[in-house]
């Protein structure tokens, strides 16, 4: 695959599921494998972009040619992304960022004792919303949404609320879609309400479809 339509562009991709520590040996996390974000990074390198991959822990090897920034928590990801946002042409947020973290991380391993244990959680910063607020007109912002109900309504709301150029929405209850899988079934949702459903495809093919859409958005054309 050789196409240079992202040559000269600096792109940042986030991937993986953040880990929110409870104590020195435990964390809260989610089922994200990081495969979609890593496929996006691989495809972007193939098309000539300079790629920064901000990754929460995964079992994947980073694609050759990317700058890897490893993070664990949502707050570390927030800092890593914000520090680099000004120089990006495109940001794609494929990471599954924990919405909440434990209020405290215990200094020592929490001992078992009482029959029940209540964990208090606090909201994490929403990285993508913050980027939407700071976005310059030349910058393109792409989000992902994993939904288990009301996919289109939630996606349309998110694309507007977070000031995105494109939201890639998937119903993670469908077989072959979402977490851990090598394939995905998504709808591309644009501000203004245009929705383009895509068939089941492998994550690298989907990554290329997303970069096709970014190229189109950059050229100022309306989405196909
Ligand atoms: O609102 P929701 O979490 O479904 O939005 C998903 C999108 O927002 C994803 O692109 C995800 O990476 C991003 N997000 C974020 N920071 C959060 C939560 C979600 O950047 N704290």
CSV table of C-alpha atoms and ligand atoms in Angstrom, one decimal:
chain,number,residue,atom,x,y,z
A,1,UNK,CA,0.0,0.0,0.0
A,2,UNK,CA,1.6,3.3,-1.0
A,3,UNK,CA,-0.3,6.5,-1.0
A,4,UNK,CA,1.2,9.7,0.2
A,5,UNK,CA,-2.0,11.6,0.9
A,6,UNK,CA,-1.1,12.2,4.6
A,7,UNK,CA,2.5,13.4,3.8
A,8,UNK,CA,3.5,16.5,5.7
A,9,UNK,CA,0.7,16.0,8.3
A,10,UNK,CA,1.4,15.5,12.0
A,11,UNK,CA,-1.2,13.2,13.6
A,12,UNK,CA,-1.8,12.0,17.1
A,13,UNK,CA,-3.7,8.9,17.9
A,14,UNK,CA,-4.7,7.6,21.3
A,15,UNK,CA,-5.2,3.9,21.9
A,16,UNK,CA,-5.9,1.3,24.6
A,17,UNK,CA,-7.9,1.3,27.8
A,18,UNK,CA,-6.6,3.5,30.7
A,19,UNK,CA,-5.9,2.0,34.1
A,20,UNK,CA,-7.0,3.7,37.2
A,21,UNK,CA,-5.1,2.5,40.3
A,22,UNK,CA,-6.9,1.4,43.5
A,23,UNK,CA,-3.8,0.4,45.4
A,24,UNK,CA,-0.2,-0.6,44.4
A,25,UNK,CA,-1.4,-3.9,42.8
A,26,UNK,CA,-4.9,-3.2,41.5
A,27,UNK,CA,-6.6,-1.0,39.0
A,28,UNK,CA,-10.0,-0.4,37.3
A,29,UNK,CA,-9.9,-0.7,33.5
A,30,UNK,CA,-12.0,-1.8,30.5
A,31,UNK,CA,-12.0,-4.3,27.7
A,32,UNK,CA,-10.2,-2.1,25.1
A,33,UNK,CA,-7.5,-4.1,23.2
A,34,UNK,CA,-5.9,-1.0,21.5
A,35,UNK,CA,-6.2,-2.7,18.1
A,36,UNK,CA,-8.2,0.1,16.5
A,37,UNK,CA,-5.8,2.8,17.6
A,38,UNK,CA,-2.8,0.8,16.5
A,39,UNK,CA,-4.4,0.0,13.1
A,40,UNK,CA,-5.0,3.8,12.7
A,41,UNK,CA,-1.3,4.5,13.5
A,42,UNK,CA,-0.1,1.8,11.1
A,43,UNK,CA,-2.3,3.1,8.3
A,44,UNK,CA,-1.2,6.7,8.9
A,45,UNK,CA,2.4,5.8,8.7
A,46,UNK,CA,1.7,3.9,5.4
A,47,UNK,CA,0.2,7.1,4.0
A,48,UNK,CA,3.1,9.3,4.9
A,49,UNK,CA,2.0,11.0,8.1
A,50,UNK,CA,4.2,11.8,11.1
A,51,UNK,CA,2.5,9.8,13.8
A,52,UNK,CA,2.5,10.1,17.6
A,53,UNK,CA,0.7,7.2,19.3
A,54,UNK,CA,-0.3,7.9,22.9
A,55,UNK,CA,-1.1,4.5,24.3
A,56,UNK,CA,-2.5,3.1,27.5
A,57,UNK,CA,-1.2,-0.4,28.2
A,58,UNK,CA,-1.9,-3.0,25.5
A,59,UNK,CA,-0.3,-6.3,24.4
A,60,UNK,CA,0.4,-5.0,21.0
A,61,UNK,CA,3.7,-4.0,19.3
A,62,UNK,CA,3.7,-0.4,18.2
A,63,UNK,CA,3.9,-0.1,14.4
A,64,UNK,CA,7.4,0.8,13.0
A,65,UNK,CA,7.9,4.5,12.4
A,66,UNK,CA,5.5,5.8,15.1
A,67,UNK,CA,6.6,7.9,18.1
A,68,UNK,CA,5.2,6.0,21.1
A,69,UNK,CA,4.2,7.8,24.3
A,70,UNK,CA,3.2,5.2,26.9
A,71,UNK,CA,0.7,6.3,29.6
A,72,UNK,CA,-1.4,4.4,32.2
A,73,UNK,CA,-4.1,6.7,33.6
A,74,UNK,CA,-6.7,9.0,32.0
A,75,UNK,CA,-4.9,12.0,33.7
A,76,UNK,CA,-1.5,10.9,32.2
A,77,UNK,CA,-3.2,10.6,28.8
A,78,UNK,CA,-4.7,14.0,29.3
A,79,UNK,CA,-1.3,15.6,30.0
A,80,UNK,CA,0.4,13.7,27.1
A,81,UNK,CA,-2.3,14.8,24.6
A,82,UNK,CA,-2.6,18.4,25.8
A,83,UNK,CA,1.2,19.0,25.7
A,84,UNK,CA,1.3,18.0,22.1
A,85,UNK,CA,-2.1,19.3,20.7
A,86,UNK,CA,-0.9,22.6,19.3
A,87,UNK,CA,1.4,21.0,16.7
A,88,UNK,CA,-1.2,18.4,15.5
A,89,UNK,CA,-3.1,18.6,12.2
A,90,UNK,CA,-5.3,15.7,13.2
A,91,UNK,CA,-6.2,14.0,16.5
A,92,UNK,CA,-8.0,10.6,16.5
A,93,UNK,CA,-9.1,9.5,20.0
A,94,UNK,CA,-9.5,5.8,19.8
A,95,UNK,CA,-8.6,5.2,23.4
A,96,UNK,CA,-11.2,3.9,25.9
A,97,UNK,CA,-10.6,6.5,28.6
A,98,UNK,CA,-12.0,5.7,32.0
A,99,UNK,CA,-14.8,8.2,32.9
A,100,UNK,CA,-14.1,7.7,36.6
A,101,UNK,CA,-11.1,7.0,38.8
A,102,UNK,CA,-10.9,6.0,42.5
A,103,UNK,CA,-10.8,9.1,44.7
A,104,UNK,CA,-7.7,7.8,46.5
A,105,UNK,CA,-5.1,5.2,45.5
A,106,UNK,CA,-4.3,3.4,48.8
A,107,UNK,CA,-0.6,3.5,49.7
A,108,UNK,CA,-0.6,-0.1,50.7
A,109,UNK,CA,-2.5,-3.1,49.3
A,110,UNK,CA,-6.1,-3.1,50.5
A,111,UNK,CA,-6.6,-6.0,52.9
A,112,UNK,CA,-9.7,-8.1,52.8
A,113,UNK,CA,-11.9,-7.8,55.9
A,114,UNK,CA,-15.4,-6.6,55.9
A,115,UNK,CA,-18.0,-8.4,53.7
A,116,UNK,CA,-18.6,-5.4,51.5
A,117,UNK,CA,-16.3,-2.6,50.4
A,118,UNK,CA,-17.4,0.7,48.9
A,119,UNK,CA,-15.2,2.4,46.4
A,120,UNK,CA,-15.6,6.1,45.9
A,121,UNK,CA,-15.0,7.3,42.3
A,122,UNK,CA,-14.5,10.8,40.8
A,123,UNK,CA,-14.9,12.0,37.2
A,124,UNK,CA,-11.8,12.1,35.0
A,125,UNK,CA,-11.3,15.0,32.6
A,126,UNK,CA,-12.9,14.4,29.2
A,127,UNK,CA,-9.9,14.8,26.9
A,128,UNK,CA,-11.8,14.9,23.7
A,129,UNK,CA,-14.3,17.6,25.0
A,130,UNK,CA,-11.3,19.7,26.0
A,131,UNK,CA,-9.7,19.3,22.6
A,132,UNK,CA,-13.0,20.3,21.0
A,133,UNK,CA,-12.9,23.6,23.0
A,134,UNK,CA,-9.3,24.4,22.1
A,135,UNK,CA,-9.5,23.2,18.4
A,136,UNK,CA,-8.1,25.6,15.8
A,137,UNK,CA,-10.0,25.9,12.5
A,138,UNK,CA,-7.2,23.9,10.6
A,139,UNK,CA,-7.3,21.0,13.1
A,140,UNK,CA,-9.4,17.9,12.6
A,141,UNK,CA,-10.8,16.0,15.6
A,142,UNK,CA,-12.1,12.5,15.3
A,143,UNK,CA,-13.7,10.6,18.2
A,144,UNK,CA,-14.9,7.1,18.8
A,145,UNK,CA,-18.0,6.1,20.6
A,146,UNK,CA,-18.8,2.6,21.9
A,147,UNK,CA,-22.5,2.3,22.6
A,148,UNK,CA,-24.7,-0.4,23.8
A,149,UNK,CA,-28.0,1.4,23.1
A,150,UNK,CA,-29.4,4.3,21.0
A,151,UNK,CA,-26.3,4.4,18.8
A,152,UNK,CA,-27.3,7.1,16.4
A,153,UNK,CA,-29.0,9.4,18.8
A,154,UNK,CA,-26.1,9.2,21.2
A,155,UNK,CA,-23.5,9.6,18.4
A,156,UNK,CA,-25.2,12.7,17.0
A,157,UNK,CA,-25.3,14.3,20.4
A,158,UNK,CA,-21.6,13.5,21.0
A,159,UNK,CA,-20.4,14.8,17.7
A,160,UNK,CA,-22.0,18.2,18.4
A,161,UNK,CA,-21.3,18.4,22.1
A,162,UNK,CA,-17.6,17.6,21.7
A,163,UNK,CA,-17.2,19.8,18.6
A,164,UNK,CA,-15.9,16.9,16.5
A,165,UNK,CA,-15.4,16.7,12.7
A,166,UNK,CA,-16.2,13.0,12.7
A,167,UNK,CA,-17.4,10.4,15.2
A,168,UNK,CA,-16.9,6.7,14.5
A,169,UNK,CA,-19.7,5.0,16.4
A,170,UNK,CA,-19.9,1.3,17.1
A,171,UNK,CA,-22.5,-0.9,18.7
A,172,UNK,CA,-20.3,-3.0,20.9
A,173,UNK,CA,-23.1,-5.5,21.4
A,174,UNK,CA,-22.9,-6.7,17.8
A,175,UNK,CA,-20.8,-9.7,17.0
A,176,UNK,CA,-17.7,-8.6,15.1
A,177,UNK,CA,-17.8,-5.1,16.5
A,178,UNK,CA,-15.6,-3.4,19.0
A,179,UNK,CA,-13.5,-4.6,21.9
A,180,UNK,CA,-10.9,-7.2,21.3
A,181,UNK,CA,-12.2,-8.2,17.9
A,182,UNK,CA,-10.1,-7.9,14.7
A,183,UNK,CA,-13.1,-6.5,12.9
A,184,UNK,CA,-15.5,-3.7,13.4
A,185,UNK,CA,-18.9,-2.5,12.3
A,186,UNK,CA,-19.3,1.3,12.6
A,187,UNK,CA,-21.3,4.3,11.5
A,188,UNK,CA,-19.4,7.4,10.5
A,189,UNK,CA,-21.3,10.3,12.0
A,190,UNK,CA,-20.7,13.9,10.9
A,191,UNK,CA,-21.8,17.2,12.5
A,192,UNK,CA,-25.1,18.3,10.9
A,193,UNK,CA,-26.4,14.8,11.0
A,194,UNK,CA,-25.0,13.0,8.0
A,195,UNK,CA,-24.6,9.3,9.0
A,196,UNK,CA,-22.7,6.8,6.8
A,197,UNK,CA,-23.0,3.1,7.9
A,198,UNK,CA,-20.1,0.9,6.9
A,199,UNK,CA,-20.1,-2.9,6.5
A,200,UNK,CA,-18.1,-5.3,8.7
A,201,UNK,CA,-14.4,-4.9,8.0
A,202,UNK,CA,-11.1,-5.6,9.5
A,203,UNK,CA,-9.7,-2.8,11.7
A,204,UNK,CA,-6.8,-1.9,9.2
A,205,UNK,CA,-9.3,-1.4,6.4
A,206,UNK,CA,-11.5,0.7,8.7
A,207,UNK,CA,-8.5,2.7,9.6
A,208,UNK,CA,-7.9,3.5,6.0
A,209,UNK,CA,-11.6,4.5,5.5
A,210,UNK,CA,-11.2,6.9,8.4
A,211,UNK,CA,-8.1,8.4,6.9
A,212,UNK,CA,-9.9,8.7,3.6
A,213,UNK,CA,-12.6,10.7,5.4
A,214,UNK,CA,-10.0,12.9,7.1
A,215,UNK,CA,-8.4,13.6,3.7
A,216,UNK,CA,-11.8,14.6,2.3
A,217,UNK,CA,-12.6,16.8,5.4
A,218,UNK,CA,-9.3,18.5,4.9
A,219,UNK,CA,-9.9,19.3,1.3
A,220,UNK,CA,-13.1,21.0,2.4
A,221,UNK,CA,-15.4,18.7,0.5
A,222,UNK,CA,-18.6,17.5,2.1
A,223,UNK,CA,-18.5,13.9,3.2
A,224,UNK,CA,-19.5,11.3,0.6
B,1,LIG,O1,-18.4,10.2,25.8
B,1,LIG,P1,-17.7,9.0,25.4
B,1,LIG,O2,-16.7,8.5,26.5
B,1,LIG,O3,-18.5,7.8,24.9
B,1,LIG,O4,-16.8,9.5,24.2
B,1,LIG,C1,-16.0,8.7,23.5
B,1,LIG,C2,-14.9,9.5,22.9
B,1,LIG,O5,-14.4,10.4,23.9
B,1,LIG,C3,-13.7,8.6,22.6
B,1,LIG,O6,-13.1,9.2,21.4
B,1,LIG,C4,-12.8,8.7,23.8
B,1,LIG,O7,-11.4,8.5,23.5
B,1,LIG,C5,-13.0,10.1,24.2
B,1,LIG,N1,-12.9,10.4,25.7
B,1,LIG,C6,-11.9,11.2,26.2
B,1,LIG,N2,-11.8,11.4,27.5
B,1,LIG,C7,-12.7,10.8,28.4
B,1,LIG,C8,-13.7,10.0,27.9
B,1,LIG,C9,-13.8,9.8,26.5
B,1,LIG,O8,-11.1,11.7,25.4
B,1,LIG,N3,-12.5,11.1,29.7
